[in-house]
XYZ file of C-alpha atoms in Angstrom:
258
model
C 0.175 -0.552 0.007
C 1.346 3.310 -0.983
C 1.649 5.943 1.558
C 0.433 8.683 0.231
C -2.537 10.461 1.913
C -5.047 11.150 -0.224
C -8.594 12.878 0.421
C -11.497 10.642 -0.919
C -15.155 11.536 -1.118
C -17.364 8.606 -0.667
C -21.108 9.526 -2.038
C -24.334 7.243 -2.773
C -25.562 4.222 -1.235
C -22.660 3.045 0.599
C -24.196 0.564 2.920
C -23.878 -2.709 0.615
C -20.303 -2.353 0.884
C -20.277 -1.496 4.594
C -18.706 -1.669 7.037
C -15.437 -2.794 4.582
C -15.572 0.107 2.693
C -15.080 3.229 4.833
C -12.349 0.949 7.077
C -10.400 0.380 3.694
C -10.790 3.994 2.303
C -9.846 5.400 5.497
C -6.414 3.272 5.506
C -4.844 5.674 2.898
C -6.979 8.979 2.634
C -8.491 11.516 4.502
C -12.295 10.183 3.972
C -15.120 12.734 3.845
C -18.493 10.205 3.551
C -21.264 13.037 3.887
C -24.586 12.266 5.465
C -28.102 12.340 4.329
C -28.558 15.254 5.962
C -25.803 16.524 4.388
C -25.915 15.474 0.941
C -28.851 14.250 -0.787
C -28.504 11.266 -2.538
C -31.552 13.182 -4.767
C -29.505 16.272 -5.425
C -26.362 14.952 -7.652
C -26.274 19.468 -8.470
C -25.203 19.944 -5.183
C -22.552 16.339 -4.994
C -20.756 18.230 -8.306
C -20.921 21.953 -6.785
C -19.209 20.175 -3.557
C -16.622 18.397 -6.044
C -15.825 21.670 -7.859
C -15.312 23.345 -4.330
C -13.408 20.955 -2.474
C -11.525 18.428 -5.777
C -10.812 15.082 -3.670
C -8.131 12.487 -4.929
C -11.065 10.040 -5.878
C -14.906 10.118 -5.459
C -16.406 6.516 -4.553
C -20.044 5.991 -5.363
C -21.883 3.660 -4.530
C -24.866 3.167 -6.483
C -28.146 1.320 -5.475
C -29.139 -1.558 -7.039
C -33.000 -2.084 -6.746
C -34.824 -1.035 -10.234
C -35.210 0.610 -12.583
C -36.110 4.042 -11.358
C -32.807 3.697 -9.086
C -30.378 3.002 -12.970
C -31.849 6.256 -13.845
C -31.176 8.173 -10.938
C -27.843 6.342 -10.430
C -27.286 7.661 -14.427
C -27.869 11.238 -13.616
C -25.381 11.325 -10.275
C -22.644 9.544 -12.573
C -22.931 12.222 -15.597
C -22.747 14.864 -12.949
C -19.788 13.692 -10.944
C -17.964 12.789 -14.398
C -18.642 17.125 -15.712
C -17.469 18.327 -12.137
C -14.415 15.969 -12.612
C -13.322 16.492 -16.177
C -11.291 19.043 -15.513
C -9.306 17.761 -12.826
C -6.905 14.640 -11.853
C -9.484 13.147 -9.699
C -10.714 9.618 -10.178
C -14.163 8.405 -10.368
C -15.012 5.274 -8.605
C -17.623 2.701 -9.294
C -19.956 -0.585 -9.313
C -21.491 -1.262 -12.283
C -24.322 -4.615 -11.976
C -23.291 -8.136 -14.496
C -25.500 -6.245 -17.247
C -24.794 -2.572 -16.930
C -23.045 -0.754 -20.029
C -19.961 1.589 -19.539
C -22.112 5.259 -19.357
C -21.475 6.953 -22.483
C -20.932 10.337 -20.868
C -18.184 9.474 -18.705
C -15.503 12.254 -19.482
C -13.374 11.833 -16.405
C -10.854 9.379 -15.308
C -12.253 6.055 -13.840
C -11.976 3.142 -12.764
C -15.552 0.774 -12.750
C -16.325 -2.452 -11.493
C -18.711 -5.010 -12.797
C -20.103 -7.276 -10.396
C -20.450 -11.159 -10.869
C -23.507 -12.755 -10.878
C -23.669 -13.322 -6.856
C -22.477 -10.303 -4.493
C -22.285 -11.727 -1.486
C -22.295 -10.950 2.750
C -22.648 -13.392 5.639
C -24.940 -10.747 7.599
C -27.377 -10.047 4.612
C -29.973 -12.145 3.193
C -28.498 -13.256 -0.555
C -27.927 -16.560 -2.046
C -25.144 -17.985 0.262
C -27.646 -16.487 3.188
C -30.419 -18.423 2.242
C -29.185 -21.658 0.926
C -27.458 -21.370 4.672
C -30.713 -21.241 6.080
C -32.451 -24.171 4.352
C -30.187 -26.451 5.080
C -29.915 -25.468 8.654
C -34.125 -25.106 8.921
C -35.539 -28.239 6.664
C -35.827 -31.536 6.114
C -34.887 -31.676 2.763
C -34.420 -29.189 -0.053
C -34.514 -29.693 -3.635
C -31.823 -27.946 -5.926
C -33.087 -26.871 -9.730
C -31.812 -24.003 -11.945
C -28.316 -25.299 -12.250
C -27.245 -22.037 -13.829
C -23.470 -20.794 -13.919
C -21.951 -18.655 -11.273
C -19.379 -16.364 -10.513
C -19.023 -15.123 -6.960
C -17.326 -12.365 -4.824
C -17.051 -11.505 -1.112
C -18.352 -7.866 0.253
C -14.887 -7.517 1.999
C -12.712 -8.683 -0.802
C -14.702 -6.516 -3.601
C -14.177 -3.251 -1.463
C -10.315 -4.360 -0.236
C -9.490 -5.033 -4.565
C -11.280 -1.826 -5.451
C -9.325 0.172 -3.186
C -6.183 -1.288 -3.961
C -6.826 -0.659 -7.743
C -8.052 2.787 -7.152
C -4.627 3.623 -5.173
C -2.715 2.573 -8.365
C -4.901 4.070 -11.085
C -3.729 7.057 -9.325
C -0.245 6.872 -9.154
C -0.338 5.347 -13.013
C -3.618 6.817 -14.466
C -3.096 4.455 -17.777
C -4.598 1.574 -15.739
C -7.985 3.167 -15.382
C -11.236 1.786 -16.808
C -13.353 -0.939 -16.534
C -12.836 -4.183 -14.908
C -14.724 -7.335 -14.138
C -14.347 -8.821 -10.629
C -14.772 -11.870 -9.106
C -13.205 -14.647 -7.210
C -11.012 -16.781 -9.029
C -12.548 -19.906 -10.685
C -16.215 -20.636 -12.379
C -18.982 -22.564 -10.156
C -22.426 -23.866 -11.008
C -25.534 -23.862 -8.167
C -25.762 -27.354 -7.966
C -21.735 -27.359 -6.769
C -22.593 -24.212 -4.459
C -24.919 -25.245 -2.742
C -23.246 -28.851 -2.137
C -20.163 -26.967 -1.048
C -22.087 -25.330 1.790
C -23.764 -28.252 2.928
C -20.424 -30.075 2.738
C -18.999 -26.946 4.899
C -21.522 -26.592 7.372
C -21.613 -30.592 7.872
C -17.766 -30.253 8.857
C -18.766 -27.643 11.401
C -21.592 -28.433 12.974
C -20.888 -32.192 13.243
C -24.030 -32.414 15.981
C -26.494 -30.606 13.746
C -29.514 -32.129 11.387
C -29.181 -31.077 8.025
C -31.486 -30.924 4.967
C -30.903 -33.521 2.514
C -30.152 -32.338 -0.491
C -32.758 -33.784 -3.681
C -30.380 -32.521 -6.693
C -32.533 -31.742 -10.104
C -31.107 -33.351 -13.319
C -29.928 -31.166 -14.733
C -26.719 -29.819 -16.260
C -24.834 -26.795 -15.900
C -24.810 -24.621 -18.827
C -21.497 -22.964 -19.207
C -20.476 -19.069 -19.191
C -20.499 -17.604 -21.943
C -17.588 -15.797 -21.043
C -14.254 -16.791 -19.897
C -12.559 -15.607 -17.241
C -11.713 -12.152 -17.278
C -7.908 -12.113 -15.889
C -7.463 -8.574 -17.117
C -8.004 -7.375 -13.071
C -4.666 -9.614 -11.676
C -2.813 -9.118 -14.555
C -3.440 -5.393 -13.993
C -3.215 -4.547 -10.885
C -0.964 -7.723 -10.109
C -2.798 -9.409 -7.546
C -3.734 -13.108 -7.050
C -7.952 -13.152 -6.344
C -8.489 -16.607 -3.834
C -10.904 -18.756 -5.557
C -14.248 -18.817 -4.675
C -14.517 -21.887 -1.956
C -12.532 -19.607 0.272
C -14.761 -16.603 0.521
C -17.866 -18.679 1.099
C -16.648 -20.468 3.576
C -15.390 -17.698 5.653
C -19.389 -16.458 4.918
C -19.929 -19.522 6.293
C -17.952 -18.832 9.672
C -19.066 -15.533 10.318
C -23.042 -16.331 9.483
C -22.599 -19.032 12.183
C -20.724 -17.206 14.541
C -23.201 -14.118 13.610
C -26.076 -16.365 14.698
C -24.293 -17.585 17.236
C -24.319 -21.754 16.190
C -20.174 -21.488 16.217
């Protein structure tokens, strides 16, 4: 990590990335994280005016991922931030859904991270925690729809985003859009089977649901695993099992089951 002390601004709906994001950014920066009262999220013009005055080294914008209306607000917010940063050496950092296109109106230096199909954390409802609940609370569970998956845990995501942003600040040519996921592709059948076997190992005296797998061949992902993030930022991303196992342990500890 660089010893340079930057000025960072964290805007948008960062709750889904917390508590990791603020902690990671504070390691290498003075962090300004306004409250909704200080800077309403529905007022991109006010955010742009603030950036024009304060000129932070990097702006992290956490979009909302709920519905089409949120997508339109995210686009308006990003457009305003890009315009405010266009004539400065600042970096705009944000995240995209798997199917999102790169916004055409971005004219400043930017680092966009495209999320994989599964984005998870041990304390929020998501695919991993839903299957933990099912396996712990039912007698039998049918697993169907064997779709291919790439995954990433929240902690790894923000850790890699912050590290990449620091390198982009030092090397402007590295800024662009990257796909980021834990190493390797899996399927729903393989993922659920791994969650079940991990729970069985961690809680040997618990009665778990019996898994019944529908007869269905996995469908391969249409694209090869993108290694550009690892190559450009000189990191080795851990395999998907590592993060899932850590999430299961954290979930059990949080629920006082382990």
